[in-house]
């Protein structure tokens, strides 16, 4: 009995060790995949190797500031220089990146030199430093946009438009801005829902830019036709949405994002949280992916967060890949030029790489910088081997080196066998090399109907050209030969029945 009991105990211990090892193994697998994810063709979440790793989180202590950030809301990168709008402290902090993971304080911008009455900043919310080196500052509390030289000397200011199209009863509260190569200023102001305010370089108001289309419900429209004045006032006005942030990419187009969206509008595709505007202010954002450019496609109520992703800022690399920052769940979404989601990562929390209330995103090269207004910090991310290979494959393809691009996508596939874009990338590279049949097999694996159709069309054309002789022979056998046979028979019959051959 004792021997049997001892054997049973040993068996239980062995079982515990076995299941513990299985659990640890699974945990290791999960940790290797990290917290980066994507969606496959069916909309299922597919976790992947991390696209970005956290270099560090920098507060006022690490940056050697005299006091911590207070409601910092804006950030701008010019070369290796980072400008942070420390809104609550009425100042702008200028930092210099000395290497990958260290920053040096250059100066604090609080005062303005020159012939101007108000020489201090009040609640600065954004800054832009174009190639000419001038500083453009949204001095929101002072109702102006300042233009300063590099020595902080006053040059000029952009103020409230004195125009009938601008509500004169509304205070001018510039919140975000961009400046193009000719000095034109594009400004997002609070309480302005007609689009961005556009100024010429001399300060002349040029109207509104990029106004979104008015959307409304037909039932509300009909109801307003027959409702009383009080009832009409109770209904929401049919006005365009307001923008939250903007970014001018390397090609001169403006990315704009808005949090003024609804779950229903996102779901049915009428609301566009991200836009890419051309010179005429028309949205030219390409959305050829399996899903619209909306961030998360599943929302849920987990962790107390609900509703769709709300994009509070956006930035774009020189290779066209752009990143949108979701202030609801603290996630970063990376998209390619076709609107395919490359990966998503981040989250809310106190861990490195997570945020409490992210307010701005920028980049130096392919390194990402995120400003957290509530945590009073900036977080630096470096691309991993996984993301670097994705970038390399995309850049090689854009440069016309399709052999190299296909080989690089193979490396990506080796790191993440569930990554749809790796298969599609290999297929596109093969298609560019004229290997249409092989390309079709990769497109078929990931249900890429659009590219499969392109490859099939070329493969069909190529097959027809290669088998033209065979096709002609078949055509002759099927159509021409029977016609000749019938013709010969008819001639023979005429000869047989001709009187001249009869006695």
mmCIF file with all atom_site columns, C-alpha atoms in Angstrom, residues 136-344:
data_model
loop_
_atom_site.group_PDB
_atom_site.id
_atom_site.type_symbol
_atom_site.label_atom_id
_atom_site.label_alt_id
_atom_site.label_comp_id
_atom_site.label_asym_id
_atom_site.label_entity_id
_atom_site.label_seq_id
_atom_site.pdbx_PDB_ins_code
_atom_site.Cartn_x
_atom_site.Cartn_y
_atom_site.Cartn_z
_atom_site.occupancy
_atom_site.B_iso_or_equiv
_atom_site.pdbx_formal_charge
_atom_site.auth_seq_id
_atom_site.auth_comp_id
_atom_site.auth_asym_id
_atom_site.auth_atom_id
_atom_site.pdbx_PDB_model_num
ATOM 1   C CA . UNK A 1 136 ? 6.476   79.192 -36.306 1.00 0.00 ? 136 UNK A CA 1
ATOM 2   C CA . UNK A 1 137 ? 4.692   78.864 -32.955 1.00 0.00 ? 137 UNK A CA 1
ATOM 3   C CA . UNK A 1 138 ? 1.015   78.432 -32.095 1.00 0.00 ? 138 UNK A CA 1
ATOM 4   C CA . UNK A 1 139 ? 0.916   80.877 -29.176 1.00 0.00 ? 139 UNK A CA 1
ATOM 5   C CA . UNK A 1 140 ? -2.608  79.873 -28.323 1.00 0.00 ? 140 UNK A CA 1
ATOM 6   C CA . UNK A 1 141 ? -3.073  81.856 -25.113 1.00 0.00 ? 141 UNK A CA 1
ATOM 7   C CA . UNK A 1 142 ? -2.052  85.044 -26.913 1.00 0.00 ? 142 UNK A CA 1
ATOM 8   C CA . UNK A 1 143 ? -4.331  84.310 -29.920 1.00 0.00 ? 143 UNK A CA 1
ATOM 9   C CA . UNK A 1 144 ? -1.548  84.387 -32.493 1.00 0.00 ? 144 UNK A CA 1
ATOM 10  C CA . UNK A 1 145 ? 0.914   82.423 -34.598 1.00 0.00 ? 145 UNK A CA 1
ATOM 11  C CA . UNK A 1 146 ? 4.425   83.756 -34.187 1.00 0.00 ? 146 UNK A CA 1
ATOM 12  C CA . UNK A 1 147 ? 7.218   83.706 -36.741 1.00 0.00 ? 147 UNK A CA 1
ATOM 13  C CA . UNK A 1 148 ? 10.670  84.037 -35.174 1.00 0.00 ? 148 UNK A CA 1
ATOM 14  C CA . UNK A 1 149 ? 14.205  83.721 -36.458 1.00 0.00 ? 149 UNK A CA 1
ATOM 15  C CA . UNK A 1 150 ? 16.679  81.267 -34.946 1.00 0.00 ? 150 UNK A CA 1
ATOM 16  C CA . UNK A 1 151 ? 17.753  83.886 -32.376 1.00 0.00 ? 151 UNK A CA 1
ATOM 17  C CA . UNK A 1 152 ? 14.109  84.255 -31.250 1.00 0.00 ? 152 UNK A CA 1
ATOM 18  C CA . UNK A 1 153 ? 13.779  87.697 -32.810 1.00 0.00 ? 153 UNK A CA 1
ATOM 19  C CA . UNK A 1 154 ? 10.226  88.651 -33.744 1.00 0.00 ? 154 UNK A CA 1
ATOM 20  C CA . UNK A 1 155 ? 9.619   88.584 -37.513 1.00 0.00 ? 155 UNK A CA 1
ATOM 21  C CA . UNK A 1 156 ? 5.837   88.697 -37.884 1.00 0.00 ? 156 UNK A CA 1
ATOM 22  C CA . UNK A 1 157 ? 2.611   87.152 -36.629 1.00 0.00 ? 157 UNK A CA 1
ATOM 23  C CA . UNK A 1 158 ? -0.509  85.566 -38.086 1.00 0.00 ? 158 UNK A CA 1
ATOM 24  C CA . UNK A 1 159 ? -3.692  86.641 -36.328 1.00 0.00 ? 159 UNK A CA 1
ATOM 25  C CA . UNK A 1 160 ? -7.434  86.224 -36.516 1.00 0.00 ? 160 UNK A CA 1
ATOM 26  C CA . UNK A 1 161 ? -8.690  86.477 -40.123 1.00 0.00 ? 161 UNK A CA 1
ATOM 27  C CA . UNK A 1 162 ? -10.714 89.633 -40.614 1.00 0.00 ? 162 UNK A CA 1
ATOM 28  C CA . UNK A 1 163 ? -12.986 87.996 -43.171 1.00 0.00 ? 163 UNK A CA 1
ATOM 29  C CA . UNK A 1 164 ? -16.720 87.385 -43.446 1.00 0.00 ? 164 UNK A CA 1
ATOM 30  C CA . UNK A 1 165 ? -16.130 83.646 -43.727 1.00 0.00 ? 165 UNK A CA 1
ATOM 31  C CA . UNK A 1 166 ? -14.574 83.609 -40.244 1.00 0.00 ? 166 UNK A CA 1
ATOM 32  C CA . UNK A 1 167 ? -16.913 84.006 -37.285 1.00 0.00 ? 167 UNK A CA 1
ATOM 33  C CA . UNK A 1 168 ? -15.755 87.265 -35.714 1.00 0.00 ? 168 UNK A CA 1
ATOM 34  C CA . UNK A 1 169 ? -17.445 86.425 -32.422 1.00 0.00 ? 169 UNK A CA 1
ATOM 35  C CA . UNK A 1 170 ? -15.104 83.440 -32.024 1.00 0.00 ? 170 UNK A CA 1
ATOM 36  C CA . UNK A 1 171 ? -11.707 83.810 -30.389 1.00 0.00 ? 171 UNK A CA 1
ATOM 37  C CA . UNK A 1 172 ? -8.709  82.885 -32.518 1.00 0.00 ? 172 UNK A CA 1
ATOM 38  C CA . UNK A 1 173 ? -7.190  79.836 -30.823 1.00 0.00 ? 173 UNK A CA 1
ATOM 39  C CA . UNK A 1 174 ? -4.492  78.330 -33.073 1.00 0.00 ? 174 UNK A CA 1
ATOM 40  C CA . UNK A 1 175 ? -3.793  74.764 -31.991 1.00 0.00 ? 175 UNK A CA 1
ATOM 41  C CA . UNK A 1 176 ? -1.707  72.996 -34.685 1.00 0.00 ? 176 UNK A CA 1
ATOM 42  C CA . UNK A 1 177 ? 0.177   74.169 -37.760 1.00 0.00 ? 177 UNK A CA 1
ATOM 43  C CA . UNK A 1 178 ? 2.385   73.247 -40.701 1.00 0.00 ? 178 UNK A CA 1
ATOM 44  C CA . UNK A 1 179 ? 4.394   75.415 -43.082 1.00 0.00 ? 179 UNK A CA 1
ATOM 45  C CA . UNK A 1 180 ? 5.190   74.508 -46.686 1.00 0.00 ? 180 UNK A CA 1
ATOM 46  C CA . UNK A 1 181 ? 8.313   75.296 -48.693 1.00 0.00 ? 181 UNK A CA 1
ATOM 47  C CA . UNK A 1 182 ? 7.024   78.696 -49.816 1.00 0.00 ? 182 UNK A CA 1
ATOM 48  C CA . UNK A 1 183 ? 6.112   79.881 -46.316 1.00 0.00 ? 183 UNK A CA 1
ATOM 49  C CA . UNK A 1 184 ? 2.364   79.264 -46.554 1.00 0.00 ? 184 UNK A CA 1
ATOM 50  C CA . UNK A 1 185 ? 0.879   78.437 -43.160 1.00 0.00 ? 185 UNK A CA 1
ATOM 51  C CA . UNK A 1 186 ? -1.821  75.803 -42.563 1.00 0.00 ? 186 UNK A CA 1
ATOM 52  C CA . UNK A 1 187 ? -3.423  76.135 -39.153 1.00 0.00 ? 187 UNK A CA 1
ATOM 53  C CA . UNK A 1 188 ? -5.935  74.068 -37.192 1.00 0.00 ? 188 UNK A CA 1
ATOM 54  C CA . UNK A 1 189 ? -7.779  76.327 -34.767 1.00 0.00 ? 189 UNK A CA 1
ATOM 55  C CA . UNK A 1 190 ? -10.225 75.453 -32.008 1.00 0.00 ? 190 UNK A CA 1
ATOM 56  C CA . UNK A 1 191 ? -13.907 76.011 -32.782 1.00 0.00 ? 191 UNK A CA 1
ATOM 57  C CA . UNK A 1 192 ? -13.270 76.182 -36.540 1.00 0.00 ? 192 UNK A CA 1
ATOM 58  C CA . UNK A 1 193 ? -15.072 73.455 -38.474 1.00 0.00 ? 193 UNK A CA 1
ATOM 59  C CA . UNK A 1 194 ? -14.544 74.722 -42.020 1.00 0.00 ? 194 UNK A CA 1
ATOM 60  C CA . UNK A 1 195 ? -11.172 73.023 -42.393 1.00 0.00 ? 195 UNK A CA 1
ATOM 61  C CA . UNK A 1 196 ? -7.696  74.429 -41.850 1.00 0.00 ? 196 UNK A CA 1
ATOM 62  C CA . UNK A 1 197 ? -7.008  78.152 -41.970 1.00 0.00 ? 197 UNK A CA 1
ATOM 63  C CA . UNK A 1 198 ? -4.601  78.968 -44.788 1.00 0.00 ? 198 UNK A CA 1
ATOM 64  C CA . UNK A 1 199 ? -2.309  82.001 -44.858 1.00 0.00 ? 199 UNK A CA 1
ATOM 65  C CA . UNK A 1 200 ? 0.088   83.232 -47.501 1.00 0.00 ? 200 UNK A CA 1
ATOM 66  C CA . UNK A 1 201 ? 3.668   83.821 -46.374 1.00 0.00 ? 201 UNK A CA 1
ATOM 67  C CA . UNK A 1 202 ? 2.938   87.543 -45.863 1.00 0.00 ? 202 UNK A CA 1
ATOM 68  C CA . UNK A 1 203 ? 0.087   86.764 -43.466 1.00 0.00 ? 203 UNK A CA 1
ATOM 69  C CA . UNK A 1 204 ? -2.768  87.233 -45.938 1.00 0.00 ? 204 UNK A CA 1
ATOM 70  C CA . UNK A 1 205 ? -5.751  85.018 -45.162 1.00 0.00 ? 205 UNK A CA 1
ATOM 71  C CA . UNK A 1 206 ? -6.379  82.737 -48.167 1.00 0.00 ? 206 UNK A CA 1
ATOM 72  C CA . UNK A 1 207 ? -9.476  80.912 -46.966 1.00 0.00 ? 207 UNK A CA 1
ATOM 73  C CA . UNK A 1 208 ? -10.046 77.419 -45.644 1.00 0.00 ? 208 UNK A CA 1
ATOM 74  C CA . UNK A 1 209 ? -8.300  74.262 -46.749 1.00 0.00 ? 209 UNK A CA 1
ATOM 75  C CA . UNK A 1 210 ? -9.280  70.596 -46.664 1.00 0.00 ? 210 UNK A CA 1
ATOM 76  C CA . UNK A 1 211 ? -12.817 70.978 -45.376 1.00 0.00 ? 211 UNK A CA 1
ATOM 77  C CA . UNK A 1 212 ? -14.411 67.565 -45.054 1.00 0.00 ? 212 UNK A CA 1
ATOM 78  C CA . UNK A 1 213 ? -17.666 66.791 -46.773 1.00 0.00 ? 213 UNK A CA 1
ATOM 79  C CA . UNK A 1 214 ? -20.810 67.530 -44.825 1.00 0.00 ? 214 UNK A CA 1
ATOM 80  C CA . UNK A 1 215 ? -22.493 64.337 -43.615 1.00 0.00 ? 215 UNK A CA 1
ATOM 81  C CA . UNK A 1 216 ? -26.007 64.060 -42.285 1.00 0.00 ? 216 UNK A CA 1
ATOM 82  C CA . UNK A 1 217 ? -28.861 61.671 -41.865 1.00 0.00 ? 217 UNK A CA 1
ATOM 83  C CA . UNK A 1 218 ? -31.686 62.022 -44.402 1.00 0.00 ? 218 UNK A CA 1
ATOM 84  C CA . UNK A 1 219 ? -34.325 61.463 -41.725 1.00 0.00 ? 219 UNK A CA 1
ATOM 85  C CA . UNK A 1 220 ? -32.931 64.392 -39.725 1.00 0.00 ? 220 UNK A CA 1
ATOM 86  C CA . UNK A 1 221 ? -32.826 66.493 -42.912 1.00 0.00 ? 221 UNK A CA 1
ATOM 87  C CA . UNK A 1 222 ? -36.495 65.781 -43.671 1.00 0.00 ? 222 UNK A CA 1
ATOM 88  C CA . UNK A 1 223 ? -37.441 66.331 -40.051 1.00 0.00 ? 223 UNK A CA 1
ATOM 89  C CA . UNK A 1 224 ? -35.810 69.780 -40.085 1.00 0.00 ? 224 UNK A CA 1
ATOM 90  C CA . UNK A 1 225 ? -37.944 70.726 -43.088 1.00 0.00 ? 225 UNK A CA 1
ATOM 91  C CA . UNK A 1 226 ? -41.153 70.284 -41.096 1.00 0.00 ? 226 UNK A CA 1
ATOM 92  C CA . UNK A 1 227 ? -39.964 70.893 -37.516 1.00 0.00 ? 227 UNK A CA 1
ATOM 93  C CA . UNK A 1 228 ? -40.651 74.011 -35.483 1.00 0.00 ? 228 UNK A CA 1
ATOM 94  C CA . UNK A 1 229 ? -37.883 76.523 -34.771 1.00 0.00 ? 229 UNK A CA 1
ATOM 95  C CA . UNK A 1 230 ? -37.355 75.122 -31.264 1.00 0.00 ? 230 UNK A CA 1
ATOM 96  C CA . UNK A 1 231 ? -37.153 71.589 -32.607 1.00 0.00 ? 231 UNK A CA 1
ATOM 97  C CA . UNK A 1 232 ? -34.630 72.629 -35.267 1.00 0.00 ? 232 UNK A CA 1
ATOM 98  C CA . UNK A 1 233 ? -32.427 74.270 -32.672 1.00 0.00 ? 233 UNK A CA 1
ATOM 99  C CA . UNK A 1 234 ? -32.465 71.046 -30.657 1.00 0.00 ? 234 UNK A CA 1
ATOM 100 C CA . UNK A 1 235 ? -31.070 69.075 -33.602 1.00 0.00 ? 235 UNK A CA 1
ATOM 101 C CA . UNK A 1 236 ? -27.375 68.881 -34.386 1.00 0.00 ? 236 UNK A CA 1
ATOM 102 C CA . UNK A 1 237 ? -26.214 71.216 -37.122 1.00 0.00 ? 237 UNK A CA 1
ATOM 103 C CA . UNK A 1 238 ? -25.011 69.698 -40.360 1.00 0.00 ? 238 UNK A CA 1
ATOM 104 C CA . UNK A 1 239 ? -21.436 71.006 -40.257 1.00 0.00 ? 239 UNK A CA 1
ATOM 105 C CA . UNK A 1 240 ? -18.079 69.609 -41.338 1.00 0.00 ? 240 UNK A CA 1
ATOM 106 C CA . UNK A 1 241 ? -15.835 67.938 -38.799 1.00 0.00 ? 241 UNK A CA 1
ATOM 107 C CA . UNK A 1 242 ? -12.843 69.543 -37.112 1.00 0.00 ? 242 UNK A CA 1
ATOM 108 C CA . UNK A 1 243 ? -9.267  68.336 -37.508 1.00 0.00 ? 243 UNK A CA 1
ATOM 109 C CA . UNK A 1 244 ? -7.073  67.473 -34.534 1.00 0.00 ? 244 UNK A CA 1
ATOM 110 C CA . UNK A 1 245 ? -3.614  67.377 -36.080 1.00 0.00 ? 245 UNK A CA 1
ATOM 111 C CA . UNK A 1 246 ? -1.670  67.510 -39.344 1.00 0.00 ? 246 UNK A CA 1
ATOM 112 C CA . UNK A 1 247 ? 1.678   66.538 -40.826 1.00 0.00 ? 247 UNK A CA 1
ATOM 113 C CA . UNK A 1 248 ? 3.289   67.565 -44.117 1.00 0.00 ? 248 UNK A CA 1
ATOM 114 C CA . UNK A 1 249 ? 5.052   64.604 -45.721 1.00 0.00 ? 249 UNK A CA 1
ATOM 115 C CA . UNK A 1 250 ? 8.187   64.597 -47.881 1.00 0.00 ? 250 UNK A CA 1
ATOM 116 C CA . UNK A 1 251 ? 6.099   65.026 -51.061 1.00 0.00 ? 251 UNK A CA 1
ATOM 117 C CA . UNK A 1 252 ? 4.312   68.123 -49.792 1.00 0.00 ? 252 UNK A CA 1
ATOM 118 C CA . UNK A 1 253 ? 0.965   66.453 -49.119 1.00 0.00 ? 253 UNK A CA 1
ATOM 119 C CA . UNK A 1 254 ? -0.721  67.016 -45.776 1.00 0.00 ? 254 UNK A CA 1
ATOM 120 C CA . UNK A 1 255 ? -1.819  64.137 -43.584 1.00 0.00 ? 255 UNK A CA 1
ATOM 121 C CA . UNK A 1 256 ? -4.685  65.169 -41.314 1.00 0.00 ? 256 UNK A CA 1
ATOM 122 C CA . UNK A 1 257 ? -6.408  63.269 -38.529 1.00 0.00 ? 257 UNK A CA 1
ATOM 123 C CA . UNK A 1 258 ? -9.599  63.874 -36.621 1.00 0.00 ? 258 UNK A CA 1
ATOM 124 C CA . UNK A 1 259 ? -11.141 62.409 -33.491 1.00 0.00 ? 259 UNK A CA 1
ATOM 125 C CA . UNK A 1 260 ? -14.517 63.867 -34.430 1.00 0.00 ? 260 UNK A CA 1
ATOM 126 C CA . UNK A 1 261 ? -15.874 60.536 -35.621 1.00 0.00 ? 261 UNK A CA 1
ATOM 127 C CA . UNK A 1 262 ? -18.662 58.231 -34.541 1.00 0.00 ? 262 UNK A CA 1
ATOM 128 C CA . UNK A 1 263 ? -18.713 54.467 -34.155 1.00 0.00 ? 263 UNK A CA 1
ATOM 129 C CA . UNK A 1 264 ? -21.520 54.261 -36.717 1.00 0.00 ? 264 UNK A CA 1
ATOM 130 C CA . UNK A 1 265 ? -19.622 56.492 -39.137 1.00 0.00 ? 265 UNK A CA 1
ATOM 131 C CA . UNK A 1 266 ? -16.456 54.422 -38.784 1.00 0.00 ? 266 UNK A CA 1
ATOM 132 C CA . UNK A 1 267 ? -18.414 51.213 -39.161 1.00 0.00 ? 267 UNK A CA 1
ATOM 133 C CA . UNK A 1 268 ? -20.204 52.237 -42.370 1.00 0.00 ? 268 UNK A CA 1
ATOM 134 C CA . UNK A 1 269 ? -17.219 54.076 -43.859 1.00 0.00 ? 269 UNK A CA 1
ATOM 135 C CA . UNK A 1 270 ? -18.682 57.605 -43.892 1.00 0.00 ? 270 UNK A CA 1
ATOM 136 C CA . UNK A 1 271 ? -16.211 58.936 -41.290 1.00 0.00 ? 271 UNK A CA 1
ATOM 137 C CA . UNK A 1 272 ? -12.533 59.152 -42.233 1.00 0.00 ? 272 UNK A CA 1
ATOM 138 C CA . UNK A 1 273 ? -10.241 59.545 -39.206 1.00 0.00 ? 273 UNK A CA 1
ATOM 139 C CA . UNK A 1 274 ? -7.147  59.904 -41.440 1.00 0.00 ? 274 UNK A CA 1
ATOM 140 C CA . UNK A 1 275 ? -6.853  61.836 -44.687 1.00 0.00 ? 275 UNK A CA 1
ATOM 141 C CA . UNK A 1 276 ? -4.087  62.780 -47.085 1.00 0.00 ? 276 UNK A CA 1
ATOM 142 C CA . UNK A 1 277 ? -4.817  66.106 -48.741 1.00 0.00 ? 277 UNK A CA 1
ATOM 143 C CA . UNK A 1 278 ? -3.464  67.369 -52.066 1.00 0.00 ? 278 UNK A CA 1
ATOM 144 C CA . UNK A 1 279 ? -2.925  71.001 -53.043 1.00 0.00 ? 279 UNK A CA 1
ATOM 145 C CA . UNK A 1 280 ? -6.658  71.428 -53.660 1.00 0.00 ? 280 UNK A CA 1
ATOM 146 C CA . UNK A 1 281 ? -7.532  70.030 -50.238 1.00 0.00 ? 281 UNK A CA 1
ATOM 147 C CA . UNK A 1 282 ? -8.972  66.827 -51.683 1.00 0.00 ? 282 UNK A CA 1
ATOM 148 C CA . UNK A 1 283 ? -8.488  63.561 -49.841 1.00 0.00 ? 283 UNK A CA 1
ATOM 149 C CA . UNK A 1 284 ? -6.242  61.240 -51.888 1.00 0.00 ? 284 UNK A CA 1
ATOM 150 C CA . UNK A 1 285 ? -5.504  58.642 -49.199 1.00 0.00 ? 285 UNK A CA 1
ATOM 151 C CA . UNK A 1 286 ? -5.248  55.166 -50.765 1.00 0.00 ? 286 UNK A CA 1
ATOM 152 C CA . UNK A 1 287 ? -7.068  52.397 -48.926 1.00 0.00 ? 287 UNK A CA 1
ATOM 153 C CA . UNK A 1 288 ? -6.397  49.187 -50.840 1.00 0.00 ? 288 UNK A CA 1
ATOM 154 C CA . UNK A 1 289 ? -5.945  47.057 -47.735 1.00 0.00 ? 289 UNK A CA 1
ATOM 155 C CA . UNK A 1 290 ? -8.419  44.493 -46.444 1.00 0.00 ? 290 UNK A CA 1
ATOM 156 C CA . UNK A 1 291 ? -9.713  47.098 -43.990 1.00 0.00 ? 291 UNK A CA 1
ATOM 157 C CA . UNK A 1 292 ? -10.062 50.875 -43.981 1.00 0.00 ? 292 UNK A CA 1
ATOM 158 C CA . UNK A 1 293 ? -7.413  53.026 -42.302 1.00 0.00 ? 293 UNK A CA 1
ATOM 159 C CA . UNK A 1 294 ? -9.186  53.265 -38.957 1.00 0.00 ? 294 UNK A CA 1
ATOM 160 C CA . UNK A 1 295 ? -6.795  51.694 -36.448 1.00 0.00 ? 295 UNK A CA 1
ATOM 161 C CA . UNK A 1 296 ? -8.300  48.797 -34.525 1.00 0.00 ? 296 UNK A CA 1
ATOM 162 C CA . UNK A 1 297 ? -11.132 47.024 -36.322 1.00 0.00 ? 297 UNK A CA 1
ATOM 163 C CA . UNK A 1 298 ? -12.470 45.512 -33.070 1.00 0.00 ? 298 UNK A CA 1
ATOM 164 C CA . UNK A 1 299 ? -13.258 47.865 -30.224 1.00 0.00 ? 299 UNK A CA 1
ATOM 165 C CA . UNK A 1 300 ? -14.875 46.070 -27.278 1.00 0.00 ? 300 UNK A CA 1
ATOM 166 C CA . UNK A 1 301 ? -14.981 47.393 -23.736 1.00 0.00 ? 301 UNK A CA 1
ATOM 167 C CA . UNK A 1 302 ? -11.933 45.668 -22.253 1.00 0.00 ? 302 UNK A CA 1
ATOM 168 C CA . UNK A 1 303 ? -9.972  47.553 -19.601 1.00 0.00 ? 303 UNK A CA 1
ATOM 169 C CA . UNK A 1 304 ? -12.586 50.280 -19.361 1.00 0.00 ? 304 UNK A CA 1
ATOM 170 C CA . UNK A 1 305 ? -11.838 51.556 -22.880 1.00 0.00 ? 305 UNK A CA 1
ATOM 171 C CA . UNK A 1 306 ? -14.582 51.566 -25.462 1.00 0.00 ? 306 UNK A CA 1
ATOM 172 C CA . UNK A 1 307 ? -15.267 52.842 -28.936 1.00 0.00 ? 307 UNK A CA 1
ATOM 173 C CA . UNK A 1 308 ? -13.151 53.173 -32.049 1.00 0.00 ? 308 UNK A CA 1
ATOM 174 C CA . UNK A 1 309 ? -9.558  54.336 -32.222 1.00 0.00 ? 309 UNK A CA 1
ATOM 175 C CA . UNK A 1 310 ? -9.224  58.116 -31.985 1.00 0.00 ? 310 UNK A CA 1
ATOM 176 C CA . UNK A 1 311 ? -6.201  59.369 -33.917 1.00 0.00 ? 311 UNK A CA 1
ATOM 177 C CA . UNK A 1 312 ? -4.663  62.330 -32.157 1.00 0.00 ? 312 UNK A CA 1
ATOM 178 C CA . UNK A 1 313 ? -1.516  62.725 -34.281 1.00 0.00 ? 313 UNK A CA 1
ATOM 179 C CA . UNK A 1 314 ? 0.233   61.356 -37.354 1.00 0.00 ? 314 UNK A CA 1
ATOM 180 C CA . UNK A 1 315 ? 3.717   61.281 -38.869 1.00 0.00 ? 315 UNK A CA 1
ATOM 181 C CA . UNK A 1 316 ? 5.150   59.893 -42.115 1.00 0.00 ? 316 UNK A CA 1
ATOM 182 C CA . UNK A 1 317 ? 8.578   58.516 -43.021 1.00 0.00 ? 317 UNK A CA 1
ATOM 183 C CA . UNK A 1 318 ? 10.376  59.458 -46.226 1.00 0.00 ? 318 UNK A CA 1
ATOM 184 C CA . UNK A 1 319 ? 9.514   56.033 -47.706 1.00 0.00 ? 319 UNK A CA 1
ATOM 185 C CA . UNK A 1 320 ? 5.790   56.853 -47.462 1.00 0.00 ? 320 UNK A CA 1
ATOM 186 C CA . UNK A 1 321 ? 5.011   54.684 -44.442 1.00 0.00 ? 321 UNK A CA 1
ATOM 187 C CA . UNK A 1 322 ? 2.921   56.626 -41.939 1.00 0.00 ? 322 UNK A CA 1
ATOM 188 C CA . UNK A 1 323 ? 2.049   56.165 -38.275 1.00 0.00 ? 323 UNK A CA 1
ATOM 189 C CA . UNK A 1 324 ? -1.140  57.168 -36.487 1.00 0.00 ? 324 UNK A CA 1
ATOM 190 C CA . UNK A 1 325 ? -1.377  57.567 -32.717 1.00 0.00 ? 325 UNK A CA 1
ATOM 191 C CA . UNK A 1 326 ? -4.528  56.370 -30.931 1.00 0.00 ? 326 UNK A CA 1
ATOM 192 C CA . UNK A 1 327 ? -5.192  58.297 -27.730 1.00 0.00 ? 327 UNK A CA 1
ATOM 193 C CA . UNK A 1 328 ? -7.899  55.879 -26.548 1.00 0.00 ? 328 UNK A CA 1
ATOM 194 C CA . UNK A 1 329 ? -5.795  52.731 -26.160 1.00 0.00 ? 329 UNK A CA 1
ATOM 195 C CA . UNK A 1 330 ? -2.352  54.271 -26.589 1.00 0.00 ? 330 UNK A CA 1
ATOM 196 C CA . UNK A 1 331 ? -1.512  52.307 -29.718 1.00 0.00 ? 331 UNK A CA 1
ATOM 197 C CA . UNK A 1 332 ? 0.598   53.146 -32.755 1.00 0.00 ? 332 UNK A CA 1
ATOM 198 C CA . UNK A 1 333 ? -0.586  51.949 -36.174 1.00 0.00 ? 333 UNK A CA 1
ATOM 199 C CA . UNK A 1 334 ? 1.837   51.792 -39.105 1.00 0.00 ? 334 UNK A CA 1
ATOM 200 C CA . UNK A 1 335 ? 0.504   51.794 -42.694 1.00 0.00 ? 335 UNK A CA 1
ATOM 201 C CA . UNK A 1 336 ? 2.135   51.560 -46.107 1.00 0.00 ? 336 UNK A CA 1
ATOM 202 C CA . UNK A 1 337 ? 1.271   53.791 -49.072 1.00 0.00 ? 337 UNK A CA 1
ATOM 203 C CA . UNK A 1 338 ? -1.509  51.416 -50.157 1.00 0.00 ? 338 UNK A CA 1
ATOM 204 C CA . UNK A 1 339 ? -3.273  51.586 -46.804 1.00 0.00 ? 339 UNK A CA 1
ATOM 205 C CA . UNK A 1 340 ? -2.170  48.131 -45.618 1.00 0.00 ? 340 UNK A CA 1
ATOM 206 C CA . UNK A 1 341 ? -1.698  47.856 -41.876 1.00 0.00 ? 341 UNK A CA 1
ATOM 207 C CA . UNK A 1 342 ? 1.935   46.836 -41.388 1.00 0.00 ? 342 UNK A CA 1
ATOM 208 C CA . UNK A 1 343 ? 1.694   46.397 -37.621 1.00 0.00 ? 343 UNK A CA 1
ATOM 209 C CA . UNK A 1 344 ? 0.234   47.882 -34.464 1.00 0.00 ? 344 UNK A CA 1
#
